mmCIF file of C-alpha atoms in Angstrom:
data_model
loop_
_atom_site.group_PDB
_atom_site.id
_atom_site.type_symbol
_atom_site.label_atom_id
_atom_site.label_comp_id
_atom_site.label_asym_id
_atom_site.label_seq_id
_atom_site.Cartn_x
_atom_site.Cartn_y
_atom_site.Cartn_z
ATOM 1 C CA MET A 1 18.394 22.571 2.912
ATOM 2 C CA ILE A 2 18.638 20.765 6.244
ATOM 3 C CA SER A 3 15.571 22.534 7.502
ATOM 4 C CA TYR A 4 13.503 21.014 4.647
ATOM 5 C CA TYR A 5 14.477 17.434 5.801
ATOM 6 C CA GLU A 6 13.773 18.353 9.341
ATOM 7 C CA GLY A 7 10.391 19.389 8.356
ATOM 8 C CA VAL A 8 9.747 16.228 6.334
ATOM 9 C CA LEU A 9 10.807 14.046 9.208
ATOM 10 C CA GLU A 10 8.523 15.899 11.636
ATOM 11 C CA VAL A 11 5.483 15.466 9.348
ATOM 12 C CA LEU A 12 6.412 11.720 8.799
ATOM 13 C CA GLU A 13 6.690 11.188 12.545
ATOM 14 C CA LYS A 14 3.193 12.745 13.193
ATOM 15 C CA SER A 15 1.725 10.611 10.427
ATOM 16 C CA MET A 16 3.200 7.404 11.808
ATOM 17 C CA GLU A 17 1.851 8.326 15.213
ATOM 18 C CA SER A 18 -1.587 8.828 13.744
ATOM 19 C CA ILE A 19 -1.834 5.204 12.393
ATOM 20 C CA PRO A 20 -4.806 3.504 13.984
ATOM 21 C CA VAL A 21 -3.111 0.449 15.507
ATOM 22 C CA GLU A 22 -6.202 -1.753 15.701
ATOM 23 C CA GLN A 23 -7.126 -1.256 12.012
ATOM 24 C CA TYR A 24 -3.488 -1.610 11.035
ATOM 25 C CA ASP A 25 -3.194 -5.002 12.767
ATOM 26 C CA ARG A 26 -6.489 -6.110 11.460
ATOM 27 C CA LEU A 27 -5.498 -5.254 7.845
ATOM 28 C CA ILE A 28 -2.281 -7.402 8.232
ATOM 29 C CA ASP A 29 -4.402 -10.171 9.812
ATOM 30 C CA GLU A 30 -6.820 -10.157 6.934
ATOM 31 C CA CYS A 31 -3.991 -10.054 4.351
ATOM 32 C CA THR A 32 -2.399 -13.016 5.991
ATOM 33 C CA ASN A 33 -5.669 -14.977 6.217
ATOM 34 C CA VAL A 34 -6.494 -14.243 2.489
ATOM 35 C CA LEU A 35 -3.029 -15.627 1.410
ATOM 36 C CA LYS A 36 -3.433 -18.695 3.606
ATOM 37 C CA ASN A 37 -6.772 -19.376 1.946
ATOM 38 C CA GLY A 38 -5.270 -19.176 -1.525
ATOM 39 C CA GLY A 39 -6.143 -15.534 -2.327
ATOM 40 C CA LYS A 40 -3.818 -12.677 -3.320
ATOM 41 C CA ILE A 41 -3.209 -9.168 -2.329
ATOM 42 C CA ILE A 42 -3.991 -6.424 -4.838
ATOM 43 C CA ALA A 43 -2.954 -2.830 -4.492
ATOM 44 C CA SER A 44 -4.599 -0.068 -6.574
ATOM 45 C CA GLY A 45 -3.668 3.575 -6.999
ATOM 46 C CA LEU A 46 -3.564 6.562 -9.401
ATOM 47 C CA GLY A 47 -0.986 9.089 -10.309
ATOM 48 C CA LYS A 48 2.120 9.255 -8.033
ATOM 49 C CA ASN A 49 0.629 6.463 -5.896
ATOM 50 C CA VAL A 50 1.202 4.012 -8.821
ATOM 51 C CA PRO A 51 4.900 3.435 -8.136
ATOM 52 C CA ILE A 52 4.172 3.183 -4.396
ATOM 53 C CA CYS A 53 1.688 0.365 -5.093
ATOM 54 C CA GLU A 54 4.204 -1.236 -7.458
ATOM 55 C CA LYS A 55 6.972 -1.222 -4.776
ATOM 56 C CA PHE A 56 4.616 -2.800 -2.326
ATOM 57 C CA VAL A 57 3.660 -5.601 -4.758
ATOM 58 C CA GLY A 58 7.272 -5.989 -5.769
ATOM 59 C CA THR A 59 8.354 -6.541 -2.185
ATOM 60 C CA LEU A 60 5.603 -9.069 -1.556
ATOM 61 C CA ASN A 61 6.458 -10.856 -4.808
ATOM 62 C CA SER A 62 10.103 -11.033 -3.808
ATOM 63 C CA LEU A 63 9.029 -12.807 -0.640
ATOM 64 C CA GLY A 64 7.111 -15.379 -2.765
ATOM 65 C CA ILE A 65 3.694 -13.816 -1.845
ATOM 66 C CA ASP A 66 1.048 -13.551 -4.525
ATOM 67 C CA ALA A 67 0.401 -9.805 -5.119
ATOM 68 C CA ARG A 68 -0.711 -7.741 -8.076
ATOM 69 C CA PHE A 69 -1.002 -4.022 -9.082
ATOM 70 C CA LEU A 70 -4.441 -2.878 -10.386
ATOM 71 C CA HIS A 71 -4.363 0.559 -11.892
ATOM 72 C CA THR A 72 -7.471 2.432 -10.637
ATOM 73 C CA ASN A 73 -8.036 3.927 -14.098
ATOM 74 C CA THR A 74 -7.949 0.762 -16.162
ATOM 75 C CA ALA A 75 -9.734 -1.395 -13.554
ATOM 76 C CA VAL A 76 -13.158 -0.581 -15.020
ATOM 77 C CA HIS A 77 -11.926 -1.330 -18.572
ATOM 78 C CA GLY A 78 -11.547 -5.083 -17.878
ATOM 79 C CA ASP A 79 -8.609 -5.217 -15.413
ATOM 80 C CA LEU A 80 -11.105 -6.008 -12.767
ATOM 81 C CA GLY A 81 -10.864 -9.519 -14.082
ATOM 82 C CA MET A 82 -7.840 -10.081 -11.942
ATOM 83 C CA VAL A 83 -9.895 -9.753 -8.796
ATOM 84 C CA ARG A 84 -11.109 -13.090 -7.465
ATOM 85 C CA LYS A 85 -13.621 -13.861 -4.756
ATOM 86 C CA ASN A 86 -11.080 -14.532 -2.015
ATOM 87 C CA ASP A 87 -8.652 -11.707 -2.790
ATOM 88 C CA LEU A 88 -8.060 -8.528 -0.788
ATOM 89 C CA VAL A 89 -7.852 -5.070 -2.516
ATOM 90 C CA ILE A 90 -6.093 -2.125 -0.977
ATOM 91 C CA LEU A 91 -7.207 1.218 -2.462
ATOM 92 C CA LEU A 92 -4.558 4.013 -1.987
ATOM 93 C CA SER A 93 -5.925 7.534 -2.356
ATOM 94 C CA LYS A 94 -4.803 10.642 -0.622
ATOM 95 C CA GLY A 95 -8.068 12.466 -0.783
ATOM 96 C CA GLY A 96 -10.369 9.550 -1.417
ATOM 97 C CA ASN A 97 -12.642 11.694 -3.620
ATOM 98 C CA THR A 98 -11.192 10.894 -7.057
ATOM 99 C CA TYR A 99 -13.890 9.846 -9.482
ATOM 100 C CA GLU A 100 -12.097 6.759 -10.509
ATOM 101 C CA THR A 101 -11.307 5.658 -6.962
ATOM 102 C CA VAL A 102 -15.001 6.041 -5.847
ATOM 103 C CA ALA A 103 -16.162 4.132 -8.964
ATOM 104 C CA LEU A 104 -13.773 1.327 -8.348
ATOM 105 C CA ALA A 105 -14.746 1.173 -4.654
ATOM 106 C CA GLU A 106 -18.401 0.878 -5.684
ATOM 107 C CA TYR A 107 -17.680 -1.901 -8.203
ATOM 108 C CA LEU A 108 -15.663 -3.895 -5.674
ATOM 109 C CA LYS A 109 -18.506 -3.398 -3.117
ATOM 110 C CA ILE A 110 -20.962 -4.875 -5.659
ATOM 111 C CA ARG A 111 -18.629 -7.813 -6.188
ATOM 112 C CA GLY A 112 -18.425 -8.439 -2.450
ATOM 113 C CA THR A 113 -14.580 -8.015 -2.522
ATOM 114 C CA ASN A 114 -12.744 -7.552 0.784
ATOM 115 C CA THR A 115 -11.592 -3.951 0.241
ATOM 116 C CA TRP A 116 -9.424 -1.623 2.283
ATOM 117 C CA LEU A 117 -9.125 2.132 1.774
ATOM 118 C CA ILE A 118 -5.857 3.772 2.910
ATOM 119 C CA THR A 119 -6.325 7.608 2.938
ATOM 120 C CA PHE A 120 -5.703 10.847 4.835
ATOM 121 C CA TYR A 121 -9.285 12.045 4.769
ATOM 122 C CA GLU A 122 -11.983 10.547 7.005
ATOM 123 C CA ASN A 123 -14.817 12.311 5.398
ATOM 124 C CA CYS A 124 -14.251 11.373 1.777
ATOM 125 C CA LYS A 125 -16.525 9.812 -0.755
ATOM 126 C CA SER A 126 -14.548 6.518 -0.834
ATOM 127 C CA ALA A 127 -14.893 6.172 2.889
ATOM 128 C CA GLU A 128 -18.632 6.167 2.509
ATOM 129 C CA VAL A 129 -18.315 3.126 0.194
ATOM 130 C CA VAL A 130 -15.501 1.201 1.763
ATOM 131 C CA GLU A 131 -16.144 -0.169 5.231
ATOM 132 C CA ASN A 132 -12.570 -1.178 6.024
ATOM 133 C CA ARG A 133 -10.398 1.986 6.341
ATOM 134 C CA LEU A 134 -6.901 2.935 7.504
ATOM 135 C CA ILE A 135 -7.050 6.650 7.948
ATOM 136 C CA MET A 136 -3.882 8.605 8.851
ATOM 137 C CA LYS A 137 -3.177 12.246 9.313
ATOM 138 C CA LEU A 138 -0.917 14.391 7.060
ATOM 139 C CA GLU A 139 0.093 17.879 8.240
ATOM 140 C CA ASN A 140 1.336 18.978 4.877
ATOM 141 C CA GLU A 141 3.072 17.891 1.624
ATOM 142 C CA GLY A 142 6.279 19.702 2.346
ATOM 143 C CA ASP A 143 6.352 21.878 -0.786
ATOM 144 C CA GLU A 144 5.822 25.650 -0.868
ATOM 145 C CA TRP A 145 2.244 25.212 -2.040
ATOM 146 C CA ASP A 146 1.292 22.196 -0.013
ATOM 147 C CA ILE A 147 0.127 20.406 -3.193
ATOM 148 C CA VAL A 148 2.950 18.322 -4.667
ATOM 149 C CA PRO A 149 2.553 14.577 -3.804
ATOM 150 C CA ASN A 150 5.583 14.403 -1.626
ATOM 151 C CA ASN A 151 5.078 13.673 2.075
ATOM 152 C CA SER A 152 1.873 11.775 1.430
ATOM 153 C CA THR A 153 3.627 9.268 -0.978
ATOM 154 C CA THR A 154 6.517 8.886 1.467
ATOM 155 C CA VAL A 155 4.256 7.972 4.273
ATOM 156 C CA TYR A 156 2.396 5.464 2.023
ATOM 157 C CA LEU A 157 5.654 3.882 1.011
ATOM 158 C CA ILE A 158 6.707 3.509 4.616
ATOM 159 C CA VAL A 159 3.409 2.142 5.747
ATOM 160 C CA LEU A 160 2.974 -0.337 2.846
ATOM 161 C CA GLN A 161 6.533 -1.579 3.193
ATOM 162 C CA GLY A 162 5.903 -2.193 6.873
ATOM 163 C CA ILE A 163 2.737 -4.061 6.056
ATOM 164 C CA ALA A 164 4.660 -6.237 3.449
ATOM 165 C CA ILE A 165 7.390 -7.079 5.929
ATOM 166 C CA GLU A 166 4.898 -7.989 8.628
ATOM 167 C CA ILE A 167 2.923 -10.137 6.184
ATOM 168 C CA GLY A 168 6.177 -11.942 5.399
ATOM 169 C CA LYS A 169 6.774 -12.614 8.990
ATOM 170 C CA ARG A 170 3.311 -13.929 9.688
ATOM 171 C CA MET A 171 3.424 -16.148 6.587
ATOM 172 C CA GLY A 172 6.743 -17.697 7.875
ATOM 173 C CA ILE A 173 8.829 -16.592 4.915
ATOM 174 C CA THR A 174 12.469 -17.681 5.428
ATOM 175 C CA LEU A 175 15.737 -16.405 3.982
ATOM 176 C CA ASP A 176 15.769 -19.583 1.914
ATOM 177 C CA ASP A 177 12.452 -18.682 0.420
ATOM 178 C CA PHE A 178 13.726 -15.156 -0.327
ATOM 179 C CA ARG A 179 16.965 -16.520 -1.842
ATOM 180 C CA ILE A 180 15.136 -18.652 -4.360
ATOM 181 C CA ASN A 181 13.618 -15.490 -5.896
ATOM 182 C CA HIS A 182 16.866 -13.618 -6.046
ATOM 183 C CA PRO A 183 19.334 -15.546 -8.256
ATOM 184 C CA GLY A 184 20.818 -12.309 -9.805
ATOM 185 C CA GLY A 185 22.135 -8.923 -8.921
ATOM 186 C CA GLY A 186 23.812 -7.806 -5.695
ATOM 187 C CA ILE A 187 21.256 -9.579 -3.435
ATOM 188 C CA GLY A 188 21.718 -12.851 -5.411
ATOM 189 C CA ALA A 189 25.494 -12.636 -5.104
ATOM 190 C CA ARG A 190 25.316 -11.874 -1.391
ATOM 191 C CA LEU A 191 22.932 -14.733 -0.630
ATOM 192 C CA SER A 192 24.955 -17.259 -2.721
ATOM 193 C CA GLY A 193 28.159 -16.117 -0.930
ATOM 194 C CA LYS A 194 29.759 -15.062 -4.150
ATOM 195 C CA ASP A 195 31.471 -11.775 -5.028
ATOM 196 C CA LEU A 196 29.482 -9.599 -7.374
ATOM 197 C CA TRP A 197 32.537 -8.770 -9.501
#
C-alpha cells in the first residue's frame, strides 16, 4: 500500500517540476487583470475534471472572486451565454483531443475570448486552436492500466488551487473579506471566535 503512495508522490513531484513557470505566471497575471477590469474567470472541463473545475471555482467564490463553471458538453447548447467579452476561460483537458473540447476551443476563438488550455499533451488538437497553453508532463495515472483519471486530476487540483490562492493574494483579498463569505460551518465558527458545538 505504501509503495502506491510513494509512486503517486513521485509522479506528482515530476509534474510540478514540469510546470512552465513563465506561462504559469502569465496566466495568473491575466486572470488578475481580467478581474480588475470587471471580468470573471470561467473553468471548463469534462468527465472527472468537472469536480476539479468546480473546486477551483468554489475556492475563488469563497474569496469573493467572480468565477463560474462551464461544462464543456453543454457549452455549445446555450451555456456559452455566460461568457462575456472581458472574461477569461480555462479549458481543462488531459489529452486535449476530445471532440467537445476542440469544438468549444474553436467557438471561443471565434468569439475572441481570452482562452487558456491546461493539458498534458503538447501536440493535441486543442493546442492547435488555443494560443495560450499551460502544458505539463504526466508520467502515468498510477493505476495498473495507466488509464484511470487519477494522477492527472490530482495534479490539476493542486495546480488550480495554487492558481486560486495566488489570484487571491494579488487581488488583495483579506481575512475579513473571506470571513464575510463564511458565516456558517466550522470555518464560520472559527472566524467568529465561537465554539462549533
